[in-house]
Amino acid sequence: MSILRYAVYRFGTMLLTLLVVSALIFLIINLPPGDYLSNQIAELRASGQSAGVAKAEFLRKEYALDRPLWQQYLIWIGFIPGPQGFSGLIQGDFGWSFEFDRPVADIVGESLWLTVLVNLAAVLFVYLVALPLGVLAAARSKTWVDYTSAFVGYLGLATPNFLLALIMFYYGHKYFDLPIGGLMDPIYEGQPMTWDKAKSILIHLIVPTFVIGTSGAAAMMQRLRANMLDELGKPYVETAIAKGMSPPRMLAKYPLRMAFNPFVADIGNLLPSMVSGSVLVSVVLGLQTIGPTLLTALKTQDQFLAGFVLMFVALLTLVGTMISDLLLVLLDPRIRYEGRDA
Amino acid sequence: MTELPDGRYVDDEPFDPKANIQALERRDLDAPNRVLVWRKFKQHKLGLVSGIFLLFCYLILPFVGFVAPYTANERNSDYLYAPPQSVHLLHEGKFIGPFVYPTVAEADLVTFQWKFVTDTTRPMPLQFFCEGSDYHLAGLIPSNRHLFCAPEGATVFLWGSDRLGRDVFSRILYGAQLSLTVGLIGISVSFFLGIGFGSIAGYFGGKIDWVINRVIEILRSLPELPLWLALSAAVPSNWGPVAVFFIISIILGILDWPGLARSVRAKFLSLREEEYVRAAEMMGASSGRVIRKHLLPNFMSHLIASATLSIPAMILGETALSFLGLGLRAPAVSWGVMLNDAQNLASIEIYPWTAIPMLPIIVVVLAFNFLGDGLRDSLDPYAD
């Protein structure tokens, strides 16, 4: 199977998964009894404001909330026509946020690419930190380098990252004068991209990247170290040393390449946990990503907003996993996948 | 044993130069598996220490009411945000046993905070096995006896007090009851589902396998935390703390099983081809019996090791949910609920002791990790 055909196949499975995921998400969001509007109607009735009730009833009809759940789902996705014809996720209509009284697309707007940016930066951080440290820990195993990195790694795994975020913010501000909170200076919010704005975002990214990436980097480092140690015991390493290769060159040329595969494949495990971590950290740090939006949407049962954010997060994860699978095939031609005649 | 004149010791047993020193002793060969595992586990010092520590932590859970000087929601309105007090032994160079200095709160009209002034002239010895506020030992036996408490007119806030003047040390002990058991309940749910689905998929194969495998893949590719958030947002807010606690731990378990199911399935795929399985099937054993009696015992120990490694994730998950206000809620006490108070930078800066609950979290999570590593390394005693 050529790489292209594999890519198409992988893309197909991703779409199918996304479909199942959308059903799952819709179900979970509708688990709590009632919805935003019926809660509002009950509240308005209780306080005797009948004027608002009519509007809420109208909105309920408008967004098909009075129909059975399975129809609501199909309308939301865009498979069957709703009150305004086909207008679901696949038609690019993300729905209406009742809480903010604005279209979902307006609310999430800029935060979508900021979410992608934060997660990309964190993935880069994981690789940049884990690669040298993992190799170093394996090459100098059972020395202080190894022990220190193992200790830091364990600590990184064990500290809840929202707490790490607070502590890093505090000390980062105290000693390095790093900015606190947000992803950019407030003056740049809603402004078009300029050089200064990009610089401000970069500086604000330091702490979140570190916080989101730490546990992933720790796990990745330990795995790379274990892989490298396996490879270092093999005869070809001994041969290379016996022939007089310098250790750094030898490491880079042979064992590292062998140990590298799982490193790339691992992104499938890494990404879901990092995306979840980033949602939590964004809430604590007040980043303008979709994390805080998700939390408010879930708390107020603002179902279209919550549904869209969850779908976006799932999409981000699935696309990342797909890219890692494709990379893996490019890296290692020996890997074959089902679909070829066995 | 004989001692030679030059101070060396020599064994009196007859020495057989022809004996094969490489041969294992009969005793070792016949030793049951658990003895061998235990012997190997003992070598893993970090794992052993962690195991003992965790055992101690869980054993103490029913008796926290006795150990803690205060009860979980006991308020001291005169001591809001009191800083940690230390227990002294020496007063002006004289030993008078463990005692505390009384503190008095004074309003600081510049910063508008309470300032706590320690009166170092009056040492007040701690009381032991004293009577304090009422609690239920192990949740059943009413009692009011505490291991130690503050003398009349003084307080003993070992780790300070919080926003409402509640003792952080006592609350950490009470919080352990929920925070530590969340992991256990969650892991039982995850174990049950993981072994169930994993073994069905691996043993029967075919269509069932395909379906279960897809479900596992989908669940594994989802970011966990947003799902946790969504599911716990679905918990009705009028439920009592105990019900919420159980639901939260079950939610944590429901999203954790796919990893376990995958490893169970992989093992079953290879094991079901073994001859002893065919023999059992030919003798008419039902599928359930083959799975339970012949297949599962083979790698139960591995499952336990991997379970130990996934408990920390649940403890951290509970903490994160409660921290965001979607998990356990006051008046329930858990480490996550306590950290809710330390949510902003101001409290980290002015009242750093409200963040102390993170220490037990880190220590327990590390201990579970080390214990899991130790178990994993020692469960196959025949490997080199």
XYZ file of C-alpha atoms in Angstrom:
726
model
C 0.000 0.000 0.000
C 1.463 3.319 -0.924
C 1.709 6.009 1.678
C -0.968 7.979 -0.099
C -3.487 5.178 0.021
C -2.686 4.629 3.656
C -3.215 8.323 4.317
C -6.623 8.204 2.659
C -7.567 5.096 4.621
C -6.397 6.681 7.864
C -8.351 9.839 7.100
C -11.474 7.757 6.498
C -11.200 6.000 9.844
C -10.636 9.359 11.501
C -13.881 10.710 10.079
C -15.758 7.625 11.250
C -14.283 7.952 14.724
C -15.240 11.589 14.784
C -18.816 10.654 13.951
C -19.013 8.202 16.847
C -17.361 10.735 19.102
C -19.920 13.352 18.154
C -22.755 11.025 19.164
C -20.996 10.296 22.452
C -20.444 13.970 23.167
C -24.023 14.859 22.356
C -25.241 12.141 24.685
C -23.012 13.252 27.548
C -23.999 16.876 27.208
C -27.650 15.964 27.319
C -27.248 13.740 30.384
C -28.205 16.408 32.913
C -31.955 16.752 33.150
C -33.416 19.738 31.344
C -31.619 22.205 29.111
C -30.583 25.816 29.336
C -33.862 27.164 27.993
C -36.219 24.988 29.999
C -34.275 25.930 33.125
C -34.634 29.558 32.162
C -38.344 29.171 31.491
C -38.862 27.548 34.884
C -36.911 30.362 36.511
C -38.883 33.053 34.693
C -42.192 31.422 35.571
C -41.155 31.168 39.208
C -40.358 34.865 39.324
C -43.495 35.748 37.425
C -41.848 37.304 34.369
C -44.032 35.989 31.600
C -42.545 38.269 28.974
C -39.259 36.346 28.825
C -41.048 33.008 28.702
C -42.396 33.612 25.232
C -38.939 34.412 23.914
C -37.445 31.331 25.498
C -40.274 29.169 24.130
C -39.610 30.651 20.714
C -35.893 29.870 20.991
C -36.686 26.312 22.061
C -38.646 25.833 18.833
C -36.046 27.678 16.821
C -33.284 25.319 17.970
C -35.449 22.205 17.844
C -35.040 21.549 21.558
C -38.655 20.346 21.692
C -37.935 17.408 19.394
C -36.738 13.908 20.431
C -33.060 13.615 21.277
C -32.028 11.621 18.210
C -33.540 14.228 15.917
C -31.797 16.982 17.827
C -28.520 15.163 17.299
C -29.019 14.740 13.567
C -29.990 18.398 13.221
C -26.941 19.446 15.219
C -24.636 17.468 12.938
C -26.533 18.612 9.859
C -27.891 15.318 8.524
C -31.529 16.299 8.620
C -33.060 19.745 8.171
C -33.871 21.686 11.315
C -36.278 24.614 11.607
C -33.970 26.667 9.370
C -33.146 23.903 6.927
C -29.778 22.145 6.898
C -27.606 24.071 9.276
C -25.404 21.784 11.350
C -21.737 21.322 12.080
C -20.971 19.986 8.606
C -22.596 23.018 7.012
C -20.314 25.193 9.148
C -23.029 26.439 11.489
C -21.790 25.857 15.010
C -25.029 26.833 16.709
C -26.133 29.469 19.176
C -24.868 30.136 22.661
C -27.779 30.847 24.989
C -25.574 32.018 27.824
C -23.819 34.705 25.780
C -26.707 35.241 23.386
C -24.349 35.185 20.406
C -23.421 32.625 17.743
C -20.909 30.040 18.976
C -18.529 30.884 16.144
C -18.252 34.468 17.420
C -17.479 33.390 20.957
C -14.798 30.841 20.244
C -13.302 32.844 17.359
C -9.727 33.712 18.186
C -9.455 31.224 21.010
C -9.483 28.335 18.558
C -6.114 29.047 17.044
C -4.717 30.095 20.403
C -5.681 26.625 21.669
C -3.864 25.050 18.750
C -0.877 27.317 19.395
C -0.652 26.439 23.085
C -0.849 22.721 22.388
C 1.684 22.894 19.563
C 4.097 24.787 21.757
C 3.646 22.173 24.479
C 4.295 19.295 22.071
C 7.433 21.030 20.828
C 8.530 21.567 24.413
C 8.021 17.889 25.219
C 10.189 16.828 22.308
C 12.884 19.422 22.842
C 13.223 18.532 26.515
C 12.642 14.802 26.451
C 14.972 14.002 23.568
C 18.284 15.291 24.936
C 17.486 14.411 28.538
C 16.322 10.903 27.712
C 19.403 10.169 25.629
C 21.691 11.686 28.230
C 20.062 9.713 31.027
C 20.537 6.486 29.089
C 24.097 7.228 27.990
C 25.125 8.159 31.527
C 22.874 5.650 33.255
C 23.414 5.127 36.981
C 25.182 8.441 37.429
C 23.923 11.634 38.999
C 22.667 12.822 35.606
C 20.418 9.788 35.402
C 19.216 10.044 38.984
C 18.547 13.758 38.802
C 16.559 13.484 35.615
C 14.625 10.506 37.005
C 13.819 12.467 40.150
C 12.697 15.525 38.225
C 10.706 13.275 35.908
C 8.884 11.562 38.767
C 8.157 14.891 40.379
C 6.802 16.176 37.088
C 4.472 13.193 36.884
C 3.270 13.526 40.449
C 2.552 17.243 40.709
C -0.963 18.207 39.693
C -0.262 20.579 36.826
C -2.755 23.244 37.869
C -0.785 23.705 41.066
C 2.461 23.753 39.171
C 0.888 26.519 37.112
C 0.163 28.687 40.143
C 3.586 28.151 41.644
C 5.375 28.810 38.362
C 3.387 31.972 37.854
C 4.269 33.213 41.283
C 7.975 32.516 41.084
C 8.228 33.322 37.395
C 6.860 36.742 38.132
C 8.908 37.260 41.257
C 12.298 36.290 39.868
C 12.111 36.531 36.081
C 9.461 39.194 35.745
C 7.295 36.990 33.585
C 3.763 38.242 32.986
C 0.897 36.748 34.962
C -2.227 35.354 33.387
C -3.569 35.493 29.877
C -1.907 34.783 26.576
C -1.159 38.388 25.594
C -1.142 41.867 27.006
C -4.699 43.131 27.371
C -3.965 45.994 24.963
C -3.518 43.538 22.092
C -6.784 41.694 22.662
C -8.996 41.783 19.604
C -6.305 43.671 17.674
C -4.959 42.478 14.324
C -1.710 40.530 14.442
C 1.380 42.700 14.643
C 4.993 42.044 15.499
C 4.514 43.374 19.035
C 1.460 41.254 19.580
C 3.336 38.133 18.475
C 6.146 39.001 20.880
C 3.701 39.492 23.719
C 2.087 36.134 23.003
C 5.485 34.428 22.956
C 6.432 35.781 26.363
C 3.073 34.815 27.801
C 3.440 31.321 26.386
C 6.495 30.433 28.475
C 4.790 29.383 31.692
C 1.784 27.579 30.132
C 4.035 25.611 27.798
C 6.223 24.548 30.651
C 3.280 23.575 32.840
C 1.361 21.655 30.191
C 4.444 19.950 28.832
C 6.129 18.838 32.045
C 4.278 15.624 32.752
C 4.327 14.603 29.108
C 8.036 15.327 28.897
C 8.669 13.280 32.028
C 6.812 10.259 30.682
C 8.424 10.572 27.268
C 11.886 10.896 28.784
C 11.495 7.746 30.829
C 10.306 5.787 27.841
C 13.127 7.027 25.621
C 15.644 6.162 28.313
C 14.284 2.612 28.593
C 14.364 2.159 24.809
C 17.875 3.519 24.568
C 19.100 1.252 27.362
C 17.706 -1.761 25.505
C 19.540 -0.722 22.368
C 22.789 0.144 24.138
C 23.178 -3.447 25.327
C 23.216 -4.817 21.809
C 26.359 -6.113 20.056
C 26.363 -3.526 17.288
C 26.966 -0.822 19.857
C 29.953 -2.720 21.162
C 31.262 -3.105 17.613
C 30.924 0.601 16.973
C 32.816 1.418 20.163
C 35.481 -1.186 19.370
C 36.008 0.397 15.973
C 36.770 3.648 17.689
C 33.700 5.715 16.988
C 33.294 8.696 19.254
C 30.420 8.086 21.687
C 28.204 11.023 20.666
C 28.472 10.135 16.996
C 27.845 6.475 17.709
C 24.776 7.312 19.823
C 23.274 9.541 17.193
C 24.006 7.209 14.318
C 22.687 3.883 15.588
C 20.797 3.394 18.837
C 18.972 6.715 18.689
C 17.425 5.874 15.355
C 16.196 2.574 16.687
C 14.817 4.133 19.821
C 13.138 6.892 17.914
C 10.143 4.989 16.518
C 8.213 4.542 19.735
C 9.012 8.176 20.381
C 6.958 9.252 17.396
C 4.275 6.620 17.855
C 3.783 7.805 21.381
C 2.262 11.069 20.332
C -1.012 9.171 20.059
C -0.925 8.692 23.832
C 0.656 12.018 24.547
C -1.777 14.242 22.734
C -5.039 13.348 24.484
C -3.483 13.855 27.890
C -1.859 17.132 26.865
C -5.031 18.530 25.393
C -6.886 17.638 28.599
C -4.104 19.145 30.620
C -4.233 22.331 28.613
C -7.954 22.739 29.226
C -7.420 22.558 32.965
C -4.349 24.755 32.959
C -6.094 27.351 30.810
C -8.873 27.581 33.364
C -6.413 28.135 36.191
C -4.162 30.512 34.314
C -6.941 32.401 32.594
C -5.594 31.761 29.090
C -7.825 32.872 26.248
C -8.151 29.318 24.902
C -11.341 27.344 24.764
C -10.731 25.767 28.195
C -12.486 28.399 30.303
C -15.282 28.643 27.737
C -15.836 24.906 28.051
C -16.064 25.104 31.822
C -18.683 27.867 31.839
C -20.618 26.203 29.060
C -20.722 22.916 30.954
C -21.741 24.575 34.190
C -24.611 26.500 32.592
C -25.739 23.694 30.270
C -25.100 25.892 27.273
C -25.282 22.834 25.102
C -24.293 24.002 21.634
C -21.273 25.852 22.940
C -20.126 22.936 25.108
C -20.744 20.493 22.285
C -18.741 22.497 19.802
C -15.792 22.966 22.159
C -15.709 19.255 23.008
C -15.875 18.377 19.313
C -13.026 20.740 18.573
C -10.864 19.273 21.316
C -11.592 15.756 20.044
C -10.794 16.823 16.482
C -7.494 18.296 17.606
C -6.570 15.030 19.268
C -7.636 12.865 16.364
C -5.782 14.933 13.781
C -2.644 14.844 15.921
C -2.875 11.085 16.272
C -3.359 10.695 12.542
C -0.291 12.804 11.791
C 1.778 10.722 14.177
C 0.619 7.514 12.470
C 1.564 8.895 9.067
C 4.941 10.071 10.339
C 5.572 6.623 11.725
C 5.057 5.027 8.332
C 7.410 7.551 6.750
C 10.042 6.917 9.416
C 9.976 3.162 9.336
C 9.268 1.499 6.003
C 9.023 -1.871 7.726
C 5.723 -0.972 9.325
C 2.767 -2.346 7.442
C -0.879 -1.886 8.109
C -3.982 -3.881 7.528
C -5.615 -3.368 4.169
C -2.808 -5.119 2.332
C -3.486 -8.744 1.381
C -1.990 -10.819 4.140
C 31.355 -20.898 63.881
C 34.940 -20.789 65.133
C 36.899 -17.686 65.787
C 40.517 -17.902 64.692
C 43.243 -16.208 66.743
C 43.589 -13.448 64.129
C 39.942 -12.491 64.511
C 38.453 -14.195 61.449
C 35.427 -16.462 61.620
C 35.332 -19.846 59.930
C 32.259 -21.971 59.277
C 32.424 -25.396 60.963
C 30.224 -27.145 58.379
C 32.076 -29.801 56.354
C 33.253 -28.352 53.044
C 32.568 -30.318 49.863
C 34.855 -29.030 47.100
C 32.998 -31.024 44.431
C 29.599 -29.539 45.140
C 28.170 -27.414 42.358
C 27.916 -23.915 43.741
C 25.714 -22.830 40.860
C 22.948 -25.317 41.663
C 19.918 -23.759 43.281
C 18.882 -25.127 46.589
C 15.919 -27.460 46.537
C 14.168 -25.105 48.897
C 14.344 -22.291 46.348
C 13.117 -24.399 43.491
C 10.071 -25.570 45.392
C 9.218 -22.224 46.910
C 5.774 -20.995 45.949
C 5.559 -18.093 43.579
C 4.564 -15.542 46.181
C 7.665 -16.288 48.279
C 9.871 -15.690 45.253
C 8.003 -12.535 44.363
C 8.280 -11.252 47.907
C 11.997 -12.046 47.980
C 12.554 -10.095 44.813
C 10.285 -7.259 45.834
C 12.265 -6.812 49.056
C 15.297 -5.903 46.972
C 13.445 -2.993 45.438
C 13.967 -0.731 48.441
C 12.061 2.260 47.114
C 9.063 0.104 46.245
C 9.150 -1.574 49.656
C 9.264 1.707 51.547
C 6.455 3.116 49.382
C 4.364 0.010 49.958
C 4.764 0.223 53.728
C 3.982 3.934 53.651
C 0.799 3.406 51.625
C -0.277 0.532 53.841
C 0.161 2.802 56.846
C -1.831 5.564 55.137
C -4.755 3.293 54.359
C -4.731 1.647 57.778
C -4.939 4.992 59.498
C -7.966 6.139 57.489
C -10.625 4.795 59.889
C -8.871 6.426 62.841
C -8.234 9.915 61.490
C -10.796 11.349 63.884
C -8.640 10.157 66.755
C -5.348 11.404 65.333
C -6.610 14.804 64.234
C -6.783 17.431 66.975
C -9.868 19.058 65.437
C -12.732 17.773 63.333
C -12.998 18.567 59.653
C -15.501 21.398 59.719
C -14.796 22.805 63.160
C -14.434 26.574 62.898
C -12.329 28.869 65.036
C -13.602 32.260 64.058
C -10.879 33.996 66.067
C -8.166 32.358 64.021
C -8.842 32.955 60.327
C -5.808 32.218 58.162
C -3.637 31.539 61.201
C -0.112 30.616 60.123
C 1.349 27.212 61.046
C 2.412 26.860 64.657
C 5.350 24.769 65.665
C 5.460 22.408 68.610
C 8.426 23.168 70.854
C 10.204 21.031 73.403
C 12.531 23.520 75.127
C 11.480 26.730 76.826
C 14.351 29.058 77.698
C 16.721 26.106 77.626
C 14.564 23.953 79.914
C 12.892 20.782 78.721
C 9.163 20.757 79.458
C 7.821 18.288 76.897
C 5.886 19.176 73.760
C 4.179 22.548 74.109
C 2.897 25.452 72.024
C 3.001 29.184 72.561
C -0.413 30.814 72.529
C -1.099 33.279 69.735
C -3.400 36.264 69.656
C -4.914 37.732 66.522
C -4.520 41.463 66.027
C -6.029 43.482 63.217
C -3.385 45.166 61.099
C -5.003 48.398 60.005
C -2.422 49.010 57.271
C -2.852 45.807 55.273
C -6.296 44.898 56.651
C -5.161 41.425 57.553
C -5.114 39.550 60.810
C -1.684 39.505 62.346
C -0.922 36.697 64.749
C 1.322 37.595 67.635
C 2.985 34.758 69.469
C 3.338 35.110 73.204
C 6.645 33.361 73.864
C 6.575 33.875 77.596
C 3.868 31.324 78.360
C 4.599 27.775 77.177
C 1.412 25.714 77.218
C 1.979 21.947 77.149
C -0.086 19.876 74.707
C -2.645 17.524 76.172
C -2.666 13.889 75.169
C -5.655 11.523 74.966
C -7.786 14.498 75.785
C -11.472 15.088 75.219
C -12.380 17.288 72.274
C -15.135 17.590 69.730
C -17.232 14.571 68.795
C -16.472 12.300 65.867
C -17.225 8.740 64.807
C -14.406 6.237 64.896
C -14.394 4.295 61.601
C -17.675 6.050 60.879
C -19.474 3.992 63.517
C -18.314 4.347 67.098
C -19.000 7.782 68.578
C -16.081 9.165 70.525
C -14.533 12.446 71.576
C -11.056 11.292 72.551
C -8.175 12.788 70.541
C -4.545 11.754 70.401
C -3.505 15.295 71.220
C -5.222 18.611 71.463
C -4.528 22.193 72.294
C -4.490 23.278 75.948
C -7.249 25.572 77.124
C -6.738 29.068 75.736
C -4.344 28.077 72.979
C -4.566 26.483 69.554
C -2.568 23.859 67.770
C -2.631 24.565 64.040
C 0.317 22.473 62.881
C -0.169 23.505 59.271
C -2.095 26.703 59.817
C -5.785 27.359 59.414
C -7.820 28.260 56.376
C -10.277 30.925 55.302
C -12.863 29.849 57.878
C -10.407 29.114 60.655
C -10.430 25.362 60.174
C -7.292 23.388 60.969
C -5.475 22.456 57.756
C -3.687 19.487 59.344
C -6.926 17.904 60.565
C -8.629 18.573 57.270
C -5.805 16.914 55.352
C -6.294 13.807 57.477
C -10.054 13.836 56.890
C -9.527 14.628 53.208
C -7.356 11.541 52.860
C -10.434 9.425 53.561
C -12.044 10.533 50.318
C -9.015 11.309 48.200
C -7.365 7.953 48.818
C -10.492 5.837 48.400
C -11.554 7.508 45.145
C -8.638 5.744 43.484
C -9.581 2.376 44.954
C -13.228 2.523 43.904
C -12.327 3.885 40.494
C -9.773 1.182 39.931
C -12.273 -1.532 40.917
C -14.734 -0.261 38.329
C -11.996 -0.005 35.744
C -10.748 -3.501 36.645
C -14.195 -5.003 36.360
C -14.916 -3.421 32.973
C -11.400 -3.824 31.622
C -11.099 -7.507 32.471
C -14.650 -8.205 31.355
C -14.456 -6.564 27.955
C -10.794 -7.385 27.396
C -11.241 -11.080 28.034
C -14.418 -11.327 25.959
C -12.682 -9.582 23.050
C -9.525 -11.643 23.316
C -11.147 -15.004 23.967
C -13.979 -14.968 21.454
C -12.362 -12.846 18.761
C -14.253 -12.174 15.544
C -16.989 -9.554 15.419
C -17.172 -8.954 19.167
C -13.445 -8.352 19.191
C -13.730 -5.852 16.352
C -16.491 -3.893 18.062
C -14.801 -3.805 21.460
C -11.532 -2.842 19.845
C -13.088 0.128 18.083
C -14.714 1.261 21.319
C -11.351 1.046 23.059
C -9.658 3.027 20.311
C -12.273 5.741 20.383
C -12.212 6.098 24.144
C -8.427 6.145 24.198
C -8.189 8.863 21.589
C -10.416 11.217 23.554
C -8.945 13.796 25.872
C -9.971 12.549 29.292
C -10.364 15.687 31.277
C -12.973 17.475 29.155
C -14.995 14.267 29.293
C -14.598 14.076 33.049
C -15.750 17.655 33.205
C -18.750 16.977 31.011
C -19.745 13.847 32.916
C -19.375 15.390 36.329
C -21.267 18.456 35.191
C -24.087 15.996 34.600
C -24.188 15.020 38.283
C -27.238 16.749 39.787
C -26.182 19.404 42.242
C -28.775 18.426 44.827
C -27.169 15.035 45.512
C -25.472 14.471 48.821
C -21.698 14.417 49.125
C -21.539 10.638 49.480
C -23.506 10.017 46.292
C -21.410 12.551 44.405
C -18.273 10.892 45.703
C -19.340 7.473 44.421
C -20.441 8.844 41.068
C -17.167 10.714 40.624
C -15.089 7.641 41.345
C -17.228 5.547 39.023
C -16.807 8.155 36.272
C -13.051 8.056 36.765
C -13.185 4.278 36.451
C -15.417 4.251 33.388
C -12.956 6.348 31.431
C -9.931 4.381 32.592
C -10.770 0.838 31.552
C -9.758 0.900 27.855
C -6.039 0.796 28.624
C -6.491 -2.212 30.860
C -8.814 -3.947 28.415
C -6.226 -3.588 25.686
C -3.503 -5.346 27.612
C -5.904 -8.077 28.774
C -7.009 -8.640 25.202
C -3.454 -8.857 23.896
C -2.590 -11.478 26.523
C -5.728 -13.486 25.812
C -5.033 -13.534 22.099
C -1.771 -15.342 22.692
C -2.848 -17.458 25.651
C -6.010 -18.915 24.127
C -3.891 -20.925 21.701
C -2.103 -22.743 24.546
C -2.625 -26.474 24.921
C -3.986 -26.333 28.436
C -6.798 -24.112 27.218
C -7.704 -26.603 24.515
C -7.536 -29.398 27.068
C -9.891 -27.566 29.374
C -12.301 -26.827 26.534
C -12.279 -30.493 25.428
C -13.126 -31.591 28.910
C -16.233 -29.473 28.638
C -15.334 -26.414 30.632
C -17.546 -23.470 29.800
C -16.001 -20.332 28.340
C -16.529 -18.498 31.605
C -14.713 -21.160 33.550
C -11.804 -21.275 31.120
C -11.453 -17.512 31.361
C -11.703 -17.354 35.128
C -9.838 -20.483 36.197
C -7.304 -21.057 33.464
C -6.522 -17.788 31.782
C -6.908 -14.934 34.247
C -4.688 -16.337 37.044
C -1.851 -16.350 34.509
C -1.424 -12.639 34.533
C -3.410 -11.416 37.481
C -0.190 -10.185 39.030
C 0.596 -8.051 36.003
C -2.858 -6.587 36.148
C -2.373 -5.680 39.778
C 0.887 -3.947 38.954
C -0.687 -1.922 36.169
C -3.639 -1.086 38.419
C -1.224 0.264 41.013
C 0.225 2.478 38.332
C -3.139 3.892 37.299
C -4.423 4.769 40.785
C -2.334 7.985 40.859
C -4.044 9.239 37.712
C -7.396 8.853 39.465
C -6.240 10.632 42.595
C -4.991 13.486 40.435
C -8.236 13.387 38.461
C -10.368 13.751 41.571
C -8.173 16.597 42.721
C -8.492 18.378 39.408
C -12.274 17.985 39.280
C -12.803 19.131 42.845
C -10.382 21.972 42.285
C -12.534 23.227 39.434
C -15.645 22.860 41.549
C -17.066 20.031 39.449
C -16.085 17.155 41.698
C -16.700 16.872 45.399
C -18.186 19.907 47.046
C -18.087 21.265 50.557
C -18.975 20.111 53.211
C -17.185 17.029 51.856
C -13.464 17.280 52.558
C -10.944 16.080 50.023
C -7.542 17.352 49.035
C -8.946 18.787 45.836
C -11.700 20.615 47.723
C -9.089 22.064 50.059
C -6.937 23.216 47.166
C -9.937 25.082 45.870
C -9.045 27.668 48.529
C -5.559 28.048 47.118
C -6.880 28.787 43.672
C -5.555 32.293 43.303
C -2.147 33.831 43.404
C -3.023 35.976 46.406
C -3.447 32.989 48.654
C -0.210 31.436 47.383
C 1.586 34.633 48.229
C -0.068 35.639 51.499
C -1.271 32.308 52.891
C 1.071 29.746 51.333
C -0.007 27.084 53.842
C -3.401 26.748 52.186
C -1.504 24.995 49.366
C -0.075 22.394 51.763
C -2.572 19.689 50.619
C -0.476 19.402 47.473
C 2.311 17.781 49.491
C 0.316 14.672 50.476
C -0.916 14.447 46.876
C 2.609 14.465 45.501
C 3.881 12.031 48.122
C 1.038 9.551 47.653
C 1.227 9.698 43.867
C 4.975 9.160 43.956
C 4.558 6.261 46.395
C 2.033 4.566 44.123
C 4.391 5.018 41.178
C 7.343 3.517 43.030
C 5.241 0.665 44.403
C 3.938 -0.088 40.914
C 7.447 -0.059 39.461
C 8.660 -2.375 42.202
C 5.762 -4.783 41.713
C 6.231 -4.828 37.968
C 9.910 -5.629 38.295
C 9.413 -8.388 40.828
C 6.321 -10.169 39.549
C 8.240 -12.435 37.242
C 10.653 -14.068 39.702
C 12.033 -16.507 37.140
C 13.251 -13.765 34.824
C 16.819 -12.712 35.363
